Short mmCIF file of C-alpha atoms and ligand atoms in Angstrom, two decimals:
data_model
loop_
_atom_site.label_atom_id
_atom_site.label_comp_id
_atom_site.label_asym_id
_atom_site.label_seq_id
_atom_site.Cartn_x
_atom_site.Cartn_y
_atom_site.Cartn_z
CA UNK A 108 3.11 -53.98 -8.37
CA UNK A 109 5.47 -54.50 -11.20
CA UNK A 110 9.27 -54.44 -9.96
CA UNK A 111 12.06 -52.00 -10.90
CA UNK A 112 14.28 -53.43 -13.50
CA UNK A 113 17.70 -53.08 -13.52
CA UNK A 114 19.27 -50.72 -16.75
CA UNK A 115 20.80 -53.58 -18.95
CA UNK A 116 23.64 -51.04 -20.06
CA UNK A 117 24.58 -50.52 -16.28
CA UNK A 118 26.00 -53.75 -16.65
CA UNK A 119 29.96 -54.68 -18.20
CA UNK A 120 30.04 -57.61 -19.55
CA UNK A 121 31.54 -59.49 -16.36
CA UNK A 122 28.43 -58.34 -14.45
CA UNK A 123 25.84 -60.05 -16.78
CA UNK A 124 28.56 -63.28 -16.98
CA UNK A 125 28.05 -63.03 -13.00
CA UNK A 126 24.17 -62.41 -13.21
CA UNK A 127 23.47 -65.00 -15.70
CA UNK A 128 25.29 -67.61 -13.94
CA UNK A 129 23.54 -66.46 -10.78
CA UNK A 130 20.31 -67.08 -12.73
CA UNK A 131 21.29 -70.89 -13.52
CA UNK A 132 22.42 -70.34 -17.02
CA UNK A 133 25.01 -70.67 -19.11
CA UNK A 134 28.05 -67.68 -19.47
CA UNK A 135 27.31 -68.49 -23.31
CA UNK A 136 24.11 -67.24 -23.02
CA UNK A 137 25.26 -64.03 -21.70
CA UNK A 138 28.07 -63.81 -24.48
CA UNK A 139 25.35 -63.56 -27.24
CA UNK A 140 23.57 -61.75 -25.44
CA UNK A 141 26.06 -58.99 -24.88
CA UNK A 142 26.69 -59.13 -28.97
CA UNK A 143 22.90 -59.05 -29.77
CA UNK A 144 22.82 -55.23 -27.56
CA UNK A 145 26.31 -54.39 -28.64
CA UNK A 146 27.66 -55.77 -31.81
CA UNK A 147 24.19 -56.41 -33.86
CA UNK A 148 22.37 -53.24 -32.04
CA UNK A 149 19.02 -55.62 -31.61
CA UNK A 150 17.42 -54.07 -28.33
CA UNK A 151 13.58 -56.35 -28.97
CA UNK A 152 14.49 -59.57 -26.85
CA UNK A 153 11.86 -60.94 -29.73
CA UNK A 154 14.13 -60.70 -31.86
CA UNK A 155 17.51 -62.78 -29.98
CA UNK A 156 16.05 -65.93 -31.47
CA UNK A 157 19.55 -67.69 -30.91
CA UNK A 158 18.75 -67.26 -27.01
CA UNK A 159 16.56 -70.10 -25.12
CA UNK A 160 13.43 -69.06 -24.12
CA UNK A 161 13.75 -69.05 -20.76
CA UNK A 162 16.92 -67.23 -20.38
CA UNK A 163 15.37 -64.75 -22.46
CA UNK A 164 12.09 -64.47 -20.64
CA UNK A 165 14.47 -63.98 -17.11
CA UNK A 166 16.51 -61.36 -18.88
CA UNK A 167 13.54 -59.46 -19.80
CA UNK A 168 12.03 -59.95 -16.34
CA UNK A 169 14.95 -58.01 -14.97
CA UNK A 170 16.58 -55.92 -17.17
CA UNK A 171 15.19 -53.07 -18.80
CA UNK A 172 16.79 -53.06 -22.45
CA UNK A 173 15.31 -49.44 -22.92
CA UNK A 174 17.43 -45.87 -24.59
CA UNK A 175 16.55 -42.23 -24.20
CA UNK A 176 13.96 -40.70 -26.11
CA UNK A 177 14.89 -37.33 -28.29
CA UNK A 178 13.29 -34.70 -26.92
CA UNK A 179 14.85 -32.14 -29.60
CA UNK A 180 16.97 -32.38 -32.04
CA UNK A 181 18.93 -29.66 -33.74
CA UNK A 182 21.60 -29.44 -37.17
CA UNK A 183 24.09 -27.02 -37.44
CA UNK A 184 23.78 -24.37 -40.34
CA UNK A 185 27.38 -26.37 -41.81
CA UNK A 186 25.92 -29.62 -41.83
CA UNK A 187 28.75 -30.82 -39.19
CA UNK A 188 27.16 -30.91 -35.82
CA UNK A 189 23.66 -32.21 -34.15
CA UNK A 190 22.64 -31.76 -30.84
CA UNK A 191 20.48 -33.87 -29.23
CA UNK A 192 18.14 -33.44 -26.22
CA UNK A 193 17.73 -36.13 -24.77
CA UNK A 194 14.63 -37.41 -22.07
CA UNK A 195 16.21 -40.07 -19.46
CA UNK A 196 13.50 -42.11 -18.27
CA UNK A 197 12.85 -39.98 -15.00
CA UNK A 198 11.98 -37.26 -17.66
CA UNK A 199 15.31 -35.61 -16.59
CA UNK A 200 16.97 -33.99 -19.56
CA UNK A 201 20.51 -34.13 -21.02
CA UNK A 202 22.42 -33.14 -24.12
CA UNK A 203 24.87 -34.97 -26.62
CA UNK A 204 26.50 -33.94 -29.53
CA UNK A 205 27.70 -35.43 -32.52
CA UNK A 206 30.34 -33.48 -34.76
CA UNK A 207 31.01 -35.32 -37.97
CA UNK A 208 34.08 -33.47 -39.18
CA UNK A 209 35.73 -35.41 -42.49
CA UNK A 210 37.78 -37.83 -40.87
CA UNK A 211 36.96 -37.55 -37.49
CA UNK A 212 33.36 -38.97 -35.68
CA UNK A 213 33.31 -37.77 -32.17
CA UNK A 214 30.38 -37.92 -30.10
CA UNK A 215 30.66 -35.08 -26.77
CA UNK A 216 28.84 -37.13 -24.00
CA UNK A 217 27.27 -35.58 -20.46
CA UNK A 218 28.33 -37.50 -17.28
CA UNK A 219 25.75 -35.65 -15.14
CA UNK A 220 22.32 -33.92 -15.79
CA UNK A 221 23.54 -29.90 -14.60
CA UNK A 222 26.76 -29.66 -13.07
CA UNK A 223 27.71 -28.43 -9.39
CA UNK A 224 30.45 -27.09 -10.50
CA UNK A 225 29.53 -23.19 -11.17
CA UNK A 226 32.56 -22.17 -13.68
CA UNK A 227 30.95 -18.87 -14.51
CA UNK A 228 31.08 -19.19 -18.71
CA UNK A 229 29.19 -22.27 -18.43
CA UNK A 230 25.44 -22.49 -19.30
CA UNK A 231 25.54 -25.62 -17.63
CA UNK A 232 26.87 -24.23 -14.71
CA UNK A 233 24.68 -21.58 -15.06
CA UNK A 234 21.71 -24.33 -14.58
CA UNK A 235 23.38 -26.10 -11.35
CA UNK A 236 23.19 -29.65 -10.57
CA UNK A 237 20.45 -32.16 -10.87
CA UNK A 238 21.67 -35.60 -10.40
CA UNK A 239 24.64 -38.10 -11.75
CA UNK A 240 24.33 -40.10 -14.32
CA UNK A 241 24.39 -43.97 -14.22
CA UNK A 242 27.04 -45.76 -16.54
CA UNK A 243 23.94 -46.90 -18.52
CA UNK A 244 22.88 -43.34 -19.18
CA UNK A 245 26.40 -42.59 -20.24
CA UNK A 246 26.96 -45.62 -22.16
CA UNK A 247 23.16 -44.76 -23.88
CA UNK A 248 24.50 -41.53 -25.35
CA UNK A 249 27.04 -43.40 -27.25
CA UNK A 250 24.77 -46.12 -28.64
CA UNK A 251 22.15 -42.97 -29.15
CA UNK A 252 24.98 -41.80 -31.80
CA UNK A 253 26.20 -44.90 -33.18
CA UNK A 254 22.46 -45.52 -34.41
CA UNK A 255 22.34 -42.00 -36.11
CA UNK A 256 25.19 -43.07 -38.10
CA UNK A 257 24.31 -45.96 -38.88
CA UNK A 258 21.36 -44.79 -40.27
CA UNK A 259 23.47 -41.70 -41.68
CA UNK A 260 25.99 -44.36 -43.14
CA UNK A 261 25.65 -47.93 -42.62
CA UNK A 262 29.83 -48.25 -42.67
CA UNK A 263 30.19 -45.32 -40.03
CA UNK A 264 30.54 -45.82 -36.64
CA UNK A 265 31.38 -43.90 -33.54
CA UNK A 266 35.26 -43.65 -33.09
CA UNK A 267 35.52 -41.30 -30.65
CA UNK A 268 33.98 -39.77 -27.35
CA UNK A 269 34.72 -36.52 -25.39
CA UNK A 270 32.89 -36.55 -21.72
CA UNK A 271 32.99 -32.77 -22.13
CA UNK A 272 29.24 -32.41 -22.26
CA UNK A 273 27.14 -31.59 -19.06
CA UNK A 274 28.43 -32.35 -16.19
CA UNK A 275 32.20 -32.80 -14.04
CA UNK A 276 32.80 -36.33 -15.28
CA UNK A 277 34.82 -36.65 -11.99
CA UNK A 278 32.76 -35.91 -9.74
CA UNK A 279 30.53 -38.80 -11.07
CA UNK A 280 33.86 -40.99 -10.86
CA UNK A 281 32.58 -44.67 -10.32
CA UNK A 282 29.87 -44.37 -13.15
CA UNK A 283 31.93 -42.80 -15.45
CA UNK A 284 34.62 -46.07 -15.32
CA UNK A 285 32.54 -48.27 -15.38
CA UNK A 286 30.87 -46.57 -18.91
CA UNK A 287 34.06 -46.35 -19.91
CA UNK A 288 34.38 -50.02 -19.51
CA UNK A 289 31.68 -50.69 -20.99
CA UNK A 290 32.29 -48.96 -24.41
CA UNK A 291 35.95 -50.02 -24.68
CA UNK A 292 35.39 -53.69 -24.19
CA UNK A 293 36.47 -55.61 -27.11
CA UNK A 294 33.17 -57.61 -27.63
CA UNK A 295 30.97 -54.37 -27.81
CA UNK A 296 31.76 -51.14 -28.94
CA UNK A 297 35.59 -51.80 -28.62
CA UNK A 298 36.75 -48.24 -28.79
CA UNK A 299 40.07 -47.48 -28.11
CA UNK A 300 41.22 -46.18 -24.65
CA UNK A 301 42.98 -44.09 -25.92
CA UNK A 302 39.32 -42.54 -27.90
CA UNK A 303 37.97 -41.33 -25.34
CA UNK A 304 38.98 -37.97 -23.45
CA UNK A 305 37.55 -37.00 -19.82
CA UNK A 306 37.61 -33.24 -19.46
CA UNK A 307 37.63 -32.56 -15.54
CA UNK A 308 37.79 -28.49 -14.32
CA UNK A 309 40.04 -29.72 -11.64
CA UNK A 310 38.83 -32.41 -9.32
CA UNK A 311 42.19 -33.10 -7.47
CA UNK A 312 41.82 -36.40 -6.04
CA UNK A 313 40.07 -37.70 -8.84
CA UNK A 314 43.16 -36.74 -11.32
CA UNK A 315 45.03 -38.87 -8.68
CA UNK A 316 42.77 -41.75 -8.45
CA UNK A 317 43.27 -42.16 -12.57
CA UNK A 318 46.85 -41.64 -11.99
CA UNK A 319 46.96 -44.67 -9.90
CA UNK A 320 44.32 -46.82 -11.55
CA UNK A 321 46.16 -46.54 -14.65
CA UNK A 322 42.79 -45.63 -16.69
CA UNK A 323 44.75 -44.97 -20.26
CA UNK A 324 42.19 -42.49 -21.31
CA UNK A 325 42.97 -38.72 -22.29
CA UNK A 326 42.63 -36.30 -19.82
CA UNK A 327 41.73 -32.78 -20.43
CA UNK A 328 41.95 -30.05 -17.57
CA UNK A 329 40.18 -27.05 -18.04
CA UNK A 330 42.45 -24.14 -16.71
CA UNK A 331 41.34 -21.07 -17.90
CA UNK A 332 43.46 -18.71 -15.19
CA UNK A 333 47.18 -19.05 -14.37
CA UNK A 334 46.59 -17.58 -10.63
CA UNK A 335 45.14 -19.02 -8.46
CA UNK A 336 42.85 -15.24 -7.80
CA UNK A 337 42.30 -15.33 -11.86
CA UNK A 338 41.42 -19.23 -12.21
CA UNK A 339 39.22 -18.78 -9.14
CA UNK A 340 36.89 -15.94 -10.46
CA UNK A 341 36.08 -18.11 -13.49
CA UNK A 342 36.09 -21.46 -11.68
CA UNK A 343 34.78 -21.08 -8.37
CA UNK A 344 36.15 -24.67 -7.59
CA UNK A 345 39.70 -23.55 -7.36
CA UNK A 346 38.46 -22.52 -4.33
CA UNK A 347 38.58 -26.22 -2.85
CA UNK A 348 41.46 -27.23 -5.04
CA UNK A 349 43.95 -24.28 -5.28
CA UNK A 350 46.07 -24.22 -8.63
CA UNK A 351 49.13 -25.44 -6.76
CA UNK A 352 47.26 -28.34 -5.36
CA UNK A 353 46.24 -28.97 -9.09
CA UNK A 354 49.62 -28.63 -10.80
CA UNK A 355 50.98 -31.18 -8.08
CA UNK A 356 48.28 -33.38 -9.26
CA UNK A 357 48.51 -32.90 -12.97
CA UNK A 358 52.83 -33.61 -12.39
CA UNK A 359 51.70 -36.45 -10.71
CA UNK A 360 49.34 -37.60 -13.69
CA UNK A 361 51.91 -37.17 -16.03
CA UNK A 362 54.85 -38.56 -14.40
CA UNK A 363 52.59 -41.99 -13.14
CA UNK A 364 50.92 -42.35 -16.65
CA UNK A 365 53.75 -41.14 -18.86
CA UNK A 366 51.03 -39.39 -20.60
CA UNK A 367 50.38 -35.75 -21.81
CA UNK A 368 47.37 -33.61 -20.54
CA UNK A 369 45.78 -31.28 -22.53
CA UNK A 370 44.78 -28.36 -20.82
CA UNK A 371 41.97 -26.01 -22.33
CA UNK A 372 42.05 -22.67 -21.69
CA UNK A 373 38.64 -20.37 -22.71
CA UNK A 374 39.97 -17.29 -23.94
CA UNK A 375 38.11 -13.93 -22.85
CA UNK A 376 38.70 -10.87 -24.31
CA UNK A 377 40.60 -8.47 -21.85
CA UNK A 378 39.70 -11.07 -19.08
CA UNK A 379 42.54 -13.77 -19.64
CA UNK A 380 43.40 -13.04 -23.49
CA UNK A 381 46.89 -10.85 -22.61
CA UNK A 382 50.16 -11.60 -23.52
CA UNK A 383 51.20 -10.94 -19.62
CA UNK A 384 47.95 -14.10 -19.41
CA UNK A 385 50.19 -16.22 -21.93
CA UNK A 386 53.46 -15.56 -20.02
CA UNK A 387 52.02 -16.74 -16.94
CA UNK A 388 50.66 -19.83 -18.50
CA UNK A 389 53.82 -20.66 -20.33
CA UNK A 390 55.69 -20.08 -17.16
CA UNK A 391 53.36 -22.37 -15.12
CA UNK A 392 53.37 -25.44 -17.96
CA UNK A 393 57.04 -25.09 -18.52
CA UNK A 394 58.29 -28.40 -18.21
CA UNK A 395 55.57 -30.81 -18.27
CA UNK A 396 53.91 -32.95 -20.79
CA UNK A 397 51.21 -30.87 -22.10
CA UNK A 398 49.27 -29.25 -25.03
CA UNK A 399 47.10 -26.24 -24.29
CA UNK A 400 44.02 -25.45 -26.37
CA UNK A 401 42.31 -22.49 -26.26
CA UNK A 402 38.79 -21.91 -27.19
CA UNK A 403 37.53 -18.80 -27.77
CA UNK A 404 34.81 -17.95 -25.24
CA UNK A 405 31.48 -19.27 -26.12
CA UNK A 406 28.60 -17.02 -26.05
CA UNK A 407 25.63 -18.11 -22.84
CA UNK A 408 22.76 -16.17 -21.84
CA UNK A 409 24.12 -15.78 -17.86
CA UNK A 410 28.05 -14.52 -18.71
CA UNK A 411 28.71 -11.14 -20.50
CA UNK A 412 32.30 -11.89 -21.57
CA UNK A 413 33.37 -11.87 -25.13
CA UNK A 414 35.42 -13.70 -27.53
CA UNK A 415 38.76 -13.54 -28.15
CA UNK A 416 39.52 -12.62 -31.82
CA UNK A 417 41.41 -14.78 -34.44
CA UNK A 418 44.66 -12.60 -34.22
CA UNK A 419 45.19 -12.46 -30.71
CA UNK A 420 44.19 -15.21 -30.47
CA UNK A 421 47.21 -16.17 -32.59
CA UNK A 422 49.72 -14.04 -30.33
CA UNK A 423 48.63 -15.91 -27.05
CA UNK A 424 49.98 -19.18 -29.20
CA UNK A 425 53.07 -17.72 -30.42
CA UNK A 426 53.93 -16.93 -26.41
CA UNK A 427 53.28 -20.18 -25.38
CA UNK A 428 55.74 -21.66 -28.39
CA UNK A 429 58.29 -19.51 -26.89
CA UNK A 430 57.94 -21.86 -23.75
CA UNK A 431 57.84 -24.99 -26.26
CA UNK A 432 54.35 -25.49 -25.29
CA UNK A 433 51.95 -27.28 -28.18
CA UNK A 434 48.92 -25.33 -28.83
CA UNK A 435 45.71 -25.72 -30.89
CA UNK A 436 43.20 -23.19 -31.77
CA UNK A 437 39.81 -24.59 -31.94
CA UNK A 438 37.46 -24.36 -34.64
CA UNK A 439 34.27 -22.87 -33.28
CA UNK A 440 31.25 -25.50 -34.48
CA UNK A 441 28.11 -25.84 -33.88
CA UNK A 442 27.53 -22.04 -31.77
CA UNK A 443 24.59 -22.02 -34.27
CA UNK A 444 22.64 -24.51 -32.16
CA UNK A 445 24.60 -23.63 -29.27
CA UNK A 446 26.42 -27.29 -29.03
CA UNK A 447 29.66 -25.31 -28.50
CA UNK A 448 31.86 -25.77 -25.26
CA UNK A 449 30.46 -24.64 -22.35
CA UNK A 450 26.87 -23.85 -24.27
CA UNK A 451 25.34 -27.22 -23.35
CA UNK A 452 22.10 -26.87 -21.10
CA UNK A 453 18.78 -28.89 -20.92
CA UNK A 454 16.64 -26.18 -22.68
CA UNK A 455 14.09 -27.82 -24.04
S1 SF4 B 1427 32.58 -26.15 -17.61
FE1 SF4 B 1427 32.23 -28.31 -17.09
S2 SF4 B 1427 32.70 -28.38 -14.89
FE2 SF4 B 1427 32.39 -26.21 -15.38
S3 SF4 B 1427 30.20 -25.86 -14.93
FE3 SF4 B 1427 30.39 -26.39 -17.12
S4 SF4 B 1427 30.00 -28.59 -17.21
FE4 SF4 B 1427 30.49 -28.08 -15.08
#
């Protein structure tokens, strides 16, 4: 019976130092090793000629060097997005997204195939959950879209990652890090901490577990009602972690990390678009850190609520000023192929 290998991009870069060592090698070994996967993107162990033989031969024995296959893959009408479905290797499917705005490469990454989650807007909440994601399937997204643009643009490469795609990035907490890890270390990827942005709907004690691990990434908290009966109705997990319990948190984030959070707020048309809606969330941010963005409902198959339009849109942001909160009005990409927020699902 052939044995399970392990998923080489589970690993950091400590773990194969560890592994190789354990395997009577050299750490050197592992070094180029790491740089063949990461920094040269050679994935054949045929091809690491520089490695011995037998250190190869072991490595391939136990570690499956392997990436998701696209099951589908989509373009937005404006040329700016992709989506791609992607088939893990328990046939389990996931989507990533690559918007390639002038300027700006970001890739939108899933943390879990489904979500448990529920928020009501949310075709992937709509689906319910399937199973977390190991660092290597996170990290795989990432090297999935650094290889489209390299291919795209041999100078282009990834710069930036939001783990806003399927999934509640914190409630997958331990894989998540460690992928994190993985694509910020300086002899790989080496993207900036401070490029990557983990969108959470409000998983209390993992807002305070980043606050005191001192993980400099972004982090985004999707709000979307500014009582606790409004945010609950949208975001059924409010009902385990109450806004106030959440606001403590987020004060807590802020104040530990001396860093701002950006909350995003879905706007609905007549559901959470008011001014009184505004108001209320300018009264509750008042104070902190914090930029709000608000992102005009996206449409999915299970949730009749509509988008906000551009000019109130507008008037919700010119309340919020008033309470010198920052506010950004995204751009809505990608609905075409519906690789929008909160549109992800693993339709195939
Ligand atoms: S919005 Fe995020 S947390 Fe909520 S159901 Fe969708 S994927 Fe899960």
């Amino acid at each position: 019976m052939p044995t399970l290998r392990a998923n080489f991009h589970d690993l950091t870069r400590e773990a194969l130092r560890l592994l190789t060592v354990r395997w009577g090698f050299s750490p050197v070994h592992a070094a180029r090793l790491w740089r063949y996967v990461y920094l040269d993107r050679i994935e054949a162990w045929e091809l690491m000629t520089d490695l011995p033989v037998r250190y190869r031969d072991r490595a391939a024995a136990e570690l499956a060097l392997t990436h998701p296959e696209i099951a589908v893959e989509t373009h937005s009408s404006d040329g700016f997005t992709r989506k791609y479905l992607l088939a893990l290797a328990d046939d389990r499917r996931i989507e990533t997204v690559l918007m390639r705005f002038t300027g700006r490469v970001t890739a939108c990454i899933s943390s879990q195939a489904g979500c448990a989650m529920g928020c009501v807007f949310c075709a992937t909440g709509q689906m319910g959950f399937t199973r977390h994601l190991s660092a290597g399937e996170i990290v795989a997204q990432a090297l999935h879209v650094n290889r489209v643009l390299h291919s795209l643009n041999p100078g282009e490469r990834l710069r930036n990652i939001v783990l806003m795609g399927m999934g509640e990035p914190l409630h997958n907490y331990d894989a998540v890090m460690t992928a994190t890890e993985i694509l910020c270390d300086t002899a790989g990827l080496s993207l900036g901490t401070k490029q990557i942005t983990l969108s959470t709907v409000g998983v209390v004690p993992g807002i305070v577990r980043l606050a005191d691990e001192g993980r400099p990434i972004h982090l985004a908290v999707s709000l979307h009602g500014a009582t606790q009966e409004e945010r609950a109705a949208l975001v059924p997990v409010a009902k385990k972690w109450p806004l106030d319990a959440l606001m403590e948190a987020c004060r807590y984030y802020i104040a530990k990390q001396q860093r701002r959070i950006f909350y995003e707020w879905t706007l609905i048309e007549g559901k959470n678009d008011t001014a009184e809606n505004a108001h209320a969330v300018g009264r509750l941010l008042h104070g902190q850190d914090a930029q709000v963005n608000l992102i005009p409902l996206n449409p999915t198959a299970g949730f009749a609520g509509i988008p906000t339009g551009q000019e109130a849109a507008r008037r919700f942001q010119t309340i919020l000023a008033e309470y010198n909160l920052p506010s950004t009005i995204r751009q809505r990409r990608g609905i075409d192929i519906a690789a929008g927020c909160g549109q992800l699902a693993n339709a195939r």
